[in-house]
Coordinates of N, CA and C and ligand atoms in Angstrom, one line a residue:
X1 N -84.6 25.5 -51.2 CA -84.2 25.9 -52.5 C -83.5 27.2 -52.4
X2 N -82.6 27.8 -52.6 CA -81.9 29.0 -52.4 C -82.5 30.5 -52.5
X3 N -82.0 31.5 -52.2 CA -82.7 32.7 -52.0 C -82.1 33.8 -53.5
X4 N -83.3 33.6 -54.2 CA -82.8 34.1 -55.4 C -81.4 36.0 -55.1
X5 N -81.7 36.8 -54.0 CA -81.2 37.2 -54.0 C -79.6 36.4 -54.3
X6 N -79.8 35.5 -54.0 CA -77.8 34.7 -53.6 C -78.4 33.7 -55.0
X7 N -78.3 34.4 -56.0 CA -78.8 33.4 -57.0 C -77.9 35.0 -58.7
X8 N -76.2 34.8 -58.7 CA -75.0 35.5 -59.5 C -75.6 34.5 -60.9
X9 N -75.7 35.4 -62.6 CA -75.2 34.5 -63.5 C -73.6 35.5 -63.9
X10 N -72.5 34.8 -63.6 CA -71.3 35.8 -64.9 C -71.7 35.7 -66.3
X11 N -71.9 36.4 -66.7 CA -71.8 36.0 -68.0 C -71.4 37.6 -69.1
X12 N -71.8 37.5 -70.1 CA -71.2 38.2 -71.7 C -72.4 38.4 -72.5
X13 N -72.7 39.8 -72.5 CA -73.7 40.0 -73.0 C -73.8 38.6 -74.6
X14 N -73.2 38.5 -75.2 CA -72.5 38.2 -76.4 C -72.4 36.7 -76.1
X15 N -72.2 36.0 -75.5 CA -71.6 34.8 -75.0 C -72.6 33.8 -75.6
X16 N -73.2 33.0 -76.3 CA -73.8 31.9 -76.1 C -73.4 30.9 -75.2
X17 N -72.8 30.4 -74.6 CA -73.0 30.1 -73.6 C -73.4 30.1 -72.0
X18 N -73.6 31.1 -71.5 CA -74.1 32.4 -70.7 C -75.3 32.1 -71.3
X19 N -75.7 32.3 -72.8 CA -77.1 32.8 -73.1 C -78.0 31.3 -72.5
X20 N -77.4 30.1 -72.9 CA -78.3 29.3 -73.2 C -78.4 28.8 -71.1
X21 N -76.8 29.5 -70.6 CA -77.8 29.8 -69.3 C -79.1 30.3 -68.8
X22 N -78.7 31.4 -69.4 CA -79.7 32.8 -69.4 C -81.5 32.5 -69.9
X23 N -81.6 31.2 -71.2 CA -82.1 30.8 -71.3 C -82.7 30.4 -70.6
X24 N -82.4 29.0 -70.3 CA -82.9 27.8 -69.3 C -83.6 28.4 -67.3
X25 N -83.2 29.7 -67.1 CA -82.8 30.5 -65.4 C -84.5 31.5 -66.3
X26 N -84.4 31.3 -67.3 CA -85.9 32.5 -67.6 C -86.8 31.3 -68.1
X27 N -86.7 30.0 -68.7 CA -87.8 29.0 -69.2 C -88.2 28.6 -67.6
X28 N -87.5 28.3 -66.9 CA -87.5 28.3 -65.9 C -88.1 29.2 -64.3
X29 N -88.1 30.1 -65.4 CA -89.3 31.3 -64.0 C -88.2 31.3 -62.9
X30 N -86.7 31.3 -62.9 CA -85.8 32.2 -61.7 C -84.6 32.6 -61.9
X31 N -85.2 33.7 -61.1 CA -84.8 35.4 -61.0 C -83.3 35.3 -60.6
X32 N -83.0 36.4 -60.8 CA -81.3 36.1 -61.1 C -80.5 37.4 -61.2
X33 N -79.2 37.6 -60.2 CA -78.3 38.8 -60.8 C -77.4 38.6 -62.1
X34 N -77.1 39.6 -62.6 CA -75.8 39.4 -63.5 C -75.2 39.8 -63.9
X35 N -73.9 39.3 -63.7 CA -72.4 40.2 -63.8 C -71.8 39.8 -64.2
X36 N -72.1 41.2 -65.5 CA -71.0 41.2 -66.7 C -69.6 41.0 -66.9
X37 N -69.3 39.7 -67.6 CA -67.6 40.1 -67.0 C -67.6 40.1 -68.8
X38 N -66.4 41.6 -69.2 CA -66.5 42.1 -70.9 C -65.4 41.4 -71.0
X39 N -65.8 40.2 -72.0 CA -65.3 39.5 -72.8 C -63.5 39.9 -73.8
X40 N -64.1 41.3 -74.3 CA -63.5 41.9 -75.5 C -62.0 42.4 -74.3
X41 N -62.4 42.8 -73.6 CA -60.9 43.7 -72.6 C -59.9 42.7 -71.9
X42 N -61.1 41.2 -71.8 CA -60.0 40.2 -71.5 C -60.4 39.6 -69.6
X43 N -61.6 40.9 -69.1 CA -61.8 40.5 -68.1 C -61.5 39.2 -67.3
X44 N -62.0 38.5 -68.7 CA -62.4 36.7 -68.4 C -60.3 35.9 -67.6
X45 N -59.5 36.4 -67.3 CA -58.6 35.9 -67.7 C -58.2 36.7 -66.0
X46 N -59.0 37.9 -66.1 CA -58.2 38.9 -64.7 C -58.2 37.7 -63.1
X47 N -56.9 38.4 -63.2 CA -57.6 37.3 -60.8 C -58.5 37.2 -60.3
X48 N -59.9 38.2 -61.0 CA -60.9 38.3 -60.2 C -62.3 37.6 -60.9
X49 N -61.8 36.9 -61.6 CA -62.4 36.5 -62.1 C -62.2 34.5 -62.2
X50 N -61.0 34.5 -62.5 CA -60.2 33.4 -62.6 C -60.5 32.3 -61.3
X51 N -60.3 33.8 -60.0 CA -60.3 32.9 -59.1 C -61.8 31.9 -58.3
X52 N -62.8 32.4 -59.4 CA -64.2 31.8 -59.3 C -63.9 30.7 -60.2
X53 N -63.6 31.1 -61.5 CA -63.3 30.0 -62.9 C -61.8 29.7 -63.0
X54 N -61.0 28.8 -62.8 CA -59.4 28.7 -62.9 C -59.5 28.9 -64.9
X55 N -60.9 28.6 -65.6 CA -61.1 27.9 -66.5 C -61.1 29.7 -67.4
X56 N -61.3 30.7 -66.4 CA -61.5 31.9 -67.3 C -62.7 32.1 -68.4
X57 N -63.6 31.3 -68.2 CA -64.6 31.6 -69.3 C -66.0 31.6 -68.3
X58 N -67.1 32.6 -69.3 CA -67.8 32.4 -68.9 C -69.1 31.5 -69.6
X59 N -70.0 30.8 -69.1 CA -70.7 31.1 -67.8 C -70.1 31.1 -66.6
X60 N -70.7 31.4 -65.6 CA -70.3 31.1 -64.5 C -71.5 31.2 -63.0
X61 N -72.5 30.1 -62.6 CA -73.1 30.6 -61.8 C -72.6 30.3 -60.5
X62 N -73.8 31.5 -59.5 CA -74.2 31.4 -58.2 C -75.1 31.4 -58.3
X63 N -75.4 30.5 -57.4 CA -76.9 29.6 -56.9 C -76.2 29.3 -55.2
X64 N -76.8 31.1 -54.5 CA -76.8 30.0 -53.2 C -75.2 29.7 -52.2
X65 N -75.4 28.3 -51.7 CA -73.3 28.1 -51.8 C -72.9 27.3 -52.6
X66 N -73.7 27.2 -53.4 CA -72.9 25.9 -54.9 C -72.8 27.2 -56.4
X67 N -71.2 27.3 -55.9 CA -70.7 28.0 -57.7 C -70.3 26.4 -58.5
X68 N -70.6 27.3 -59.6 CA -70.2 25.9 -61.0 C -70.5 27.0 -62.4
X69 N -69.1 26.2 -63.2 CA -68.9 26.9 -64.7 C -69.5 25.7 -65.4
X70 N -69.4 26.0 -66.9 CA -69.5 24.6 -68.0 C -71.4 24.8 -68.0
X71 N -71.7 25.9 -69.5 CA -72.8 25.5 -69.3 C -73.7 24.1 -69.2
X72 N -73.7 23.3 -70.0 CA -74.4 22.2 -69.6 C -74.5 21.8 -67.9
X73 N -73.0 21.8 -68.0 CA -72.7 21.2 -65.8 C -74.4 22.7 -65.2
X74 N -74.4 23.4 -65.6 CA -75.2 24.7 -65.3 C -76.4 24.3 -65.1
X75 N -76.7 23.8 -66.4 CA -78.3 23.5 -67.0 C -78.9 22.3 -66.9
X76 N -77.9 21.1 -66.5 CA -78.6 20.1 -65.7 C -78.6 20.3 -64.0
X77 N -77.8 21.5 -63.6 CA -78.2 21.2 -62.0 C -78.5 22.1 -62.2
X78 N -79.1 23.0 -62.8 CA -80.6 23.5 -62.3 C -82.5 22.8 -63.1
X79 N -81.8 21.8 -63.5 CA -82.9 21.2 -64.6 C -83.2 20.2 -63.1
X80 N -82.3 19.7 -62.4 CA -82.6 18.5 -61.6 C -83.2 18.8 -60.0
X81 N -82.9 20.6 -59.9 CA -82.6 21.3 -58.5 C -83.9 21.9 -58.6
X82 N -83.9 22.6 -60.0 CA -85.7 23.1 -60.1 C -86.6 22.3 -61.4
X83 N -87.3 21.3 -60.8 CA -87.4 20.4 -62.6 C -88.7 21.2 -62.8
X84 N -89.4 22.1 -62.8 CA -90.3 22.5 -63.1 C -90.6 23.8 -64.4
X85 N -90.3 23.6 -65.0 CA -90.6 22.3 -66.5 C -89.3 21.9 -66.7
X86 N -89.8 20.3 -67.1 CA -88.2 19.4 -67.3 C -87.7 20.4 -68.6
X87 N -86.1 20.4 -68.7 CA -85.6 20.5 -69.5 C -84.6 19.2 -70.6
X88 N -84.9 18.0 -69.4 CA -85.0 16.9 -70.8 C -85.9 15.7 -69.7
X89 N -87.1 16.3 -71.0 CA -88.2 15.4 -70.9 C -88.1 13.6 -72.1
X90 N -88.6 12.9 -71.1 CA -89.2 11.3 -72.0 C -87.5 10.8 -71.0
X91 N -87.9 9.5 -71.2 CA -87.7 8.1 -71.1 C -85.4 8.0 -71.4
X92 N -85.0 7.6 -70.9 CA -84.0 7.7 -71.2 C -83.0 7.7 -72.2
X93 N -83.7 7.2 -73.5 CA -83.3 7.0 -75.2 C -83.8 8.9 -75.7
X94 N -85.2 9.3 -74.8 CA -85.6 10.1 -75.3 C -84.2 11.7 -74.8
X95 N -83.9 11.7 -73.4 CA -82.6 12.7 -73.1 C -82.0 12.3 -73.7
X96 N -81.3 11.3 -73.9 CA -80.3 10.2 -74.5 C -80.2 11.5 -76.0
X97 N -80.9 11.2 -77.3 CA -81.5 11.9 -77.9 C -80.8 13.4 -78.0
X98 N -81.4 14.1 -76.9 CA -81.5 15.7 -76.6 C -80.4 15.8 -76.3
X99 N -79.8 15.5 -75.7 CA -78.4 15.2 -74.3 C -77.5 15.4 -75.9
X100 N -77.3 14.5 -77.4 CA -76.4 14.4 -78.1 C -77.1 15.5 -78.8
X101 N -77.6 16.1 -79.2 CA -77.9 17.4 -80.3 C -77.5 19.0 -79.1
X102 N -78.2 18.6 -78.3 CA -76.7 19.3 -77.2 C -75.5 19.9 -77.5
X103 N -75.0 18.1 -77.1 CA -74.0 18.4 -78.0 C -73.2 18.4 -78.6
X104 N -73.8 18.5 -80.1 CA -73.5 18.5 -81.2 C -72.9 20.0 -81.4
X105 N -73.6 20.5 -80.2 CA -73.5 22.5 -80.7 C -72.8 22.2 -79.7
X106 N -72.2 22.9 -78.4 CA -71.8 22.6 -76.9 C -70.3 22.0 -77.1
X107 N -69.8 21.1 -77.8 CA -69.0 20.1 -78.1 C -68.1 20.3 -79.6
X108 N -68.8 20.3 -80.6 CA -68.8 20.1 -82.0 C -68.8 21.6 -82.8
X109 N -69.9 22.4 -82.4 CA -69.2 23.6 -83.2 C -69.1 24.4 -82.7
X110 N -69.6 25.0 -81.0 CA -68.7 26.0 -80.5 C -67.8 26.1 -80.1
X111 N -67.2 25.0 -79.8 CA -65.4 25.3 -79.1 C -64.1 26.0 -79.9
X112 N -64.6 25.2 -80.9 CA -64.6 25.8 -82.7 C -64.5 27.0 -83.0
X113 N -65.3 27.8 -83.0 CA -65.6 29.5 -82.5 C -65.3 30.0 -81.5
X114 N -64.5 29.7 -80.9 CA -65.0 30.0 -79.0 C -63.8 31.5 -79.4
X115 N -64.1 32.8 -78.7 CA -63.4 33.8 -79.1 C -61.7 33.8 -78.5
X116 N -61.4 32.8 -77.6 CA -59.7 32.4 -78.0 C -59.3 32.0 -79.4
X117 N -60.2 30.8 -79.1 CA -59.9 29.7 -80.3 C -59.2 30.9 -82.1
X118 N -61.0 31.6 -82.1 CA -60.4 32.3 -83.1 C -59.1 34.1 -83.1
X119 N -59.2 34.0 -81.9 CA -57.7 35.4 -81.7 C -56.5 34.3 -81.3
X120 N -56.3 32.8 -81.6 CA -55.7 32.6 -81.2 C -55.6 31.9 -83.3
X121 N -55.8 32.0 -84.4 CA -55.7 31.8 -85.5 C -54.9 33.3 -86.4
X122 N -56.1 34.0 -85.5 CA -55.4 35.6 -86.4 C -54.1 36.4 -85.9
X123 N -53.9 35.5 -84.5 CA -52.4 35.7 -83.6 C -51.8 35.7 -83.9
X124 N -51.2 34.4 -82.8 CA -50.0 33.5 -83.4 C -50.4 32.9 -84.4
X125 N -51.5 32.0 -85.0 CA -51.1 31.3 -86.6 C -51.5 32.9 -87.5
X126 N -51.6 33.4 -87.2 CA -51.5 34.9 -88.7 C -52.5 34.4 -89.8
X127 N -53.1 33.7 -89.2 CA -54.6 33.2 -90.6 C -55.3 35.1 -90.5
X128 N -55.4 34.5 -91.9 CA -56.3 35.8 -92.1 C -57.5 35.6 -92.2
X129 N -58.4 37.5 -91.5 CA -59.4 37.8 -91.1 C -60.4 37.0 -91.7
X130 N -60.2 36.3 -93.3 CA -61.2 36.1 -94.2 C -60.7 34.6 -94.2
X131 N -60.4 34.3 -93.6 CA -60.4 32.8 -93.7 C -60.4 31.8 -92.1
X132 N -60.4 32.6 -91.3 CA -61.4 33.2 -90.1 C -62.6 32.7 -90.1
X133 N -63.0 34.0 -90.5 CA -65.0 34.1 -91.1 C -65.1 31.8 -92.0
X134 N -64.2 32.0 -92.8 CA -64.2 30.5 -93.5 C -64.4 29.6 -92.5
X135 N -63.3 30.1 -91.2 CA -63.0 28.3 -90.6 C -65.0 28.3 -90.0
X136 N -64.8 29.6 -89.1 CA -66.2 29.5 -88.4 C -67.5 29.3 -89.0
X137 N -68.0 29.3 -90.3 CA -69.1 29.2 -90.8 C -68.5 27.4 -91.4
X138 N -67.6 27.5 -91.4 CA -67.5 25.8 -92.3 C -68.3 24.9 -90.8
X139 N -67.8 25.5 -89.6 CA -67.5 24.6 -88.4 C -69.8 24.9 -87.7
X140 N -69.9 26.0 -88.4 CA -71.2 25.8 -88.0 C -71.7 25.6 -88.8
X141 N -71.9 25.5 -90.3 CA -72.9 24.3 -91.5 C -72.4 22.7 -91.2
X142 N -71.1 22.6 -90.9 CA -70.9 21.0 -90.3 C -72.0 20.6 -89.4
X143 N -72.0 21.2 -88.4 CA -72.9 21.1 -87.3 C -74.0 21.1 -87.3
X144 N -74.5 22.1 -88.1 CA -76.0 22.1 -88.7 C -76.4 21.4 -89.3
X145 N -75.5 20.6 -90.4 CA -76.1 20.1 -91.6 C -77.1 18.5 -90.8
X146 N -76.3 18.0 -89.7 CA -76.7 16.6 -88.6 C -77.9 17.4 -88.2
X147 N -77.9 18.5 -88.0 CA -78.9 19.2 -86.2 C -80.3 19.3 -87.8
X148 N -79.8 19.3 -88.6 CA -81.0 19.3 -89.7 C -81.8 18.6 -89.8
X149 N -81.5 17.5 -90.1 CA -81.6 15.9 -89.7 C -82.8 15.6 -88.3
X150 N -81.9 16.2 -87.5 CA -83.2 16.2 -86.2 C -84.5 17.0 -86.6
X151 N -84.0 17.8 -86.9 CA -85.2 19.4 -87.0 C -86.3 18.6 -87.6
X152 N -85.6 18.0 -88.8 CA -86.7 17.3 -90.3 C -87.9 16.6 -89.5
X153 N -87.3 16.5 -88.7 CA -87.9 14.7 -88.2 C -88.5 15.2 -87.3
X154 N -88.6 16.2 -86.2 CA -89.6 16.0 -84.7 C -90.5 16.5 -85.1
X155 N -91.8 15.4 -84.7 CA -92.9 16.1 -84.9 C -93.6 17.0 -84.1
X156 N -92.9 18.2 -83.9 CA -94.0 18.8 -83.4 C -93.4 20.3 -83.5
X157 N -93.1 21.2 -82.5 CA -92.7 22.7 -82.6 C -91.6 22.7 -82.8
X158 N -90.7 21.8 -81.9 CA -89.3 22.4 -81.4 C -88.5 21.0 -82.3
X159 N -87.1 21.2 -81.7 CA -86.1 20.1 -81.6 C -86.8 18.8 -81.7
X160 N -87.2 18.5 -80.5 CA -87.7 17.4 -80.4 C -89.2 17.2 -79.3
X161 N -90.5 17.2 -80.4 CA -91.3 17.4 -80.2 C -91.7 19.1 -79.2
X162 N -93.1 19.5 -79.2 CA -93.6 19.6 -79.3 C -93.0 20.7 -77.4
X163 N -92.4 20.5 -76.2 CA -91.5 20.7 -75.5 C -90.3 21.5 -76.0
X164 N -90.2 22.4 -75.3 CA -88.4 23.4 -75.4 C -87.9 22.0 -74.8
X165 N -86.4 21.7 -74.7 CA -85.6 21.0 -74.3 C -84.0 21.7 -74.1
X166 N -83.2 21.0 -73.7 CA -81.9 21.5 -73.7 C -81.2 21.5 -74.7
X167 N -82.0 20.7 -76.2 CA -80.8 21.2 -76.9 C -81.9 22.3 -78.4
X168 N -82.4 23.2 -78.0 CA -83.2 24.0 -78.4 C -82.5 25.9 -77.8
X169 N -82.8 25.4 -76.7 CA -81.2 26.5 -75.4 C -80.2 26.2 -75.9
X170 N -79.8 24.8 -76.4 CA -78.8 25.1 -76.9 C -78.4 25.8 -78.9
X171 N -79.3 25.2 -79.2 CA -79.8 26.0 -80.6 C -79.8 27.5 -81.3
X172 N -80.6 27.9 -80.3 CA -80.9 29.7 -80.8 C -79.2 30.2 -79.9
X173 N -78.9 30.2 -79.2 CA -77.9 31.0 -79.3 C -77.1 31.0 -80.7
X174 N -76.2 29.4 -80.3 CA -75.6 28.6 -82.2 C -76.8 29.7 -83.4
X175 N -77.9 29.7 -83.4 CA -78.3 30.5 -84.7 C -77.7 32.3 -84.5
X176 N -78.2 32.5 -83.6 CA -77.4 34.0 -83.5 C -76.1 34.3 -83.3
X177 N -75.0 33.7 -83.0 CA -73.7 33.9 -83.2 C -74.4 32.9 -85.4
X178 N -74.6 32.1 -85.8 CA -74.0 32.0 -87.3 C -74.3 33.2 -88.2
X179 N -76.1 33.9 -87.6 CA -76.2 35.1 -88.0 C -75.6 36.2 -88.2
X180 N -74.4 36.5 -87.0 CA -73.0 37.5 -86.4 C -72.5 37.7 -87.7
X181 N -71.9 36.0 -87.5 CA -71.0 36.4 -89.0 C -71.4 35.7 -90.1
X182 N -73.0 36.3 -90.6 CA -73.8 36.2 -91.8 C -73.2 35.1 -92.4
X183 N -73.8 33.6 -91.6 CA -73.7 32.1 -92.2 C -74.6 32.0 -93.0
X184 N -73.9 31.7 -94.3 CA -75.4 30.7 -94.9 C -76.7 29.8 -94.9
X185 N -77.2 30.1 -94.6 CA -78.4 29.1 -93.1 C -79.6 28.8 -94.5
X186 N -79.4 28.9 -95.8 CA -80.4 28.5 -96.6 C -80.3 26.4 -96.8
X187 N -79.5 26.0 -96.4 CA -79.5 24.5 -96.7 C -80.7 23.9 -95.1
X188 N -80.7 25.1 -94.4 CA -80.9 24.5 -92.9 C -82.0 25.1 -92.9
X189 N -83.4 25.0 -93.6 CA -85.1 25.8 -93.2 C -85.1 24.8 -91.8
X190 N -85.6 24.0 -91.7 CA -85.8 23.3 -90.2 C -85.3 24.0 -89.2
X191 N -83.9 24.5 -89.2 CA -82.9 25.1 -87.8 C -83.7 26.3 -87.9
X192 N -83.7 26.6 -88.7 CA -83.9 28.5 -89.2 C -86.0 28.5 -88.9
X193 N -87.0 27.6 -88.7 CA -88.3 27.1 -88.9 C -88.5 27.6 -86.8
X194 N -87.0 26.6 -86.5 CA -87.7 25.7 -85.3 C -87.0 27.0 -84.3
X195 N -85.9 27.4 -84.6 CA -85.6 28.8 -84.2 C -86.4 30.2 -83.9
X196 N -87.2 30.7 -85.6 CA -87.9 31.0 -85.2 C -89.5 31.4 -84.1
X197 N -89.3 30.3 -83.7 CA -90.5 29.8 -83.0 C -89.8 29.9 -81.7
X198 N -88.9 29.0 -81.2 CA -88.5 29.9 -80.1 C -88.5 30.8 -80.2
X199 N -87.5 31.9 -80.6 CA -87.1 33.5 -80.1 C -88.6 33.7 -80.5
X200 N -89.8 33.6 -80.5 CA -91.1 33.9 -80.6 C -91.4 34.0 -79.3
X201 N -91.4 33.4 -78.5 CA -91.4 32.6 -77.0 C -91.2 33.8 -76.3
X202 N -92.5 34.1 -75.5 CA -92.2 35.6 -74.6 C -91.2 35.2 -73.7
X203 N -91.6 34.2 -73.4 CA -90.7 33.5 -71.7 C -89.1 33.6 -71.9
X204 N -88.7 33.9 -73.2 CA -87.3 33.2 -73.4 C -86.9 35.2 -73.4
X205 N -87.9 35.9 -73.9 CA -87.4 37.2 -73.8 C -86.3 37.9 -73.4
X206 N -86.1 37.4 -71.9 CA -85.3 38.8 -71.4 C -84.1 38.3 -71.5
X207 N -83.8 36.7 -71.7 CA -82.7 36.2 -72.0 C -81.2 36.6 -74.2
X208 N -82.2 37.2 -74.5 CA -81.7 37.4 -76.0 C -80.8 38.7 -75.3
X209 N -79.6 38.7 -76.2 CA -78.3 39.3 -76.0 C -78.9 40.6 -75.7
X210 N -79.8 41.4 -76.8 CA -79.7 42.9 -77.2 C -80.7 43.3 -75.1
X211 N -81.3 42.8 -74.0 CA -81.7 42.1 -73.2 C -81.2 42.9 -72.0
X212 N -79.5 42.8 -72.9 CA -78.6 42.0 -71.7 C -78.2 44.1 -70.7
X213 N -77.7 44.1 -69.4 CA -77.7 45.7 -69.2 C -76.1 45.6 -69.9
X214 N -74.7 44.6 -70.6 CA -74.6 45.1 -71.2 C -73.9 44.9 -72.1
X215 N -74.6 45.0 -73.0 CA -75.6 44.8 -74.2 C -75.0 46.5 -74.6
X216 N -74.1 46.2 -75.7 CA -73.9 47.7 -76.6 C -74.3 48.1 -77.7
Ligands
LIG301 N1 -67.7 24.7 -72.5 C1 -67.7 25.8 -72.1 C2 -67.8 27.3 -73.0 C3 -67.2 28.3 -72.7 C4 -67.2 29.0 -73.1 O1 -66.2 29.4 -74.2 N2 -67.1 30.9 -73.1 C5 -66.9 31.7 -73.8 C6 -67.7 32.6 -73.9 S1 -69.2 31.8 -75.1 C7 -66.1 32.4 -73.2 O2 -65.6 32.7 -72.0 N3 -64.5 33.1 -73.9 C8 -63.7 33.4 -73.5 C9 -62.5 33.7 -74.2 O3 -62.3 33.2 -75.5 O4 -61.4 34.0 -73.8 C10 -69.6 26.4 -71.3 O5 -70.7 25.1 -72.1 O6 -70.2 26.8 -70.8

């Protein structure tokens, strides 16, 4: 296992991809140092950070002598390296279903609402700010409509029963984002209920955006 002092997470308090990784680290009880990359100031594109992650996106995790980007790859690395408690429990089918729900958020919702995408719409494409908000809400609610069925079918407390999984760690930040843009969540009562139960877990509290050192 890597020394705790050598675990560093580069993130931003409101980054939902970084929030996923903070949740995984908190869930597994893994200590780390936070290094804030101020996305509003464009620090993600500066040479200091792109030397680490040429994509210019947070999160980026250093764990000992390992450096990793992409939140889901990071979380799966953590899950394989520090397996207890597991974030992908069950057999191959159960794990595939958890990954599918996580990817619905991480691939089909979140990228369409990322800062650089919204900035491109507002800037070079000259889309009106209110239309950009509609764009963001549209892709969140389109993805949530499918996830609501998963949530409603769950026989336990969370998206896949009574164990917190990778899918739940993706849901929490996406719900946070949805509320930030004041998306109408009335069509998603099961997702709202699960998110509430997840947010009540003390172990996950320190991962919240407002608990981060760079929160303003
Ligand atoms: N697929 C990547 C997405 C990472 C990502 O988009 N991060 C956002 C913050 S949530 C970012 O760094 N945005 C900077 C920008 O858009 O310029 C992951 O899951 O890690």
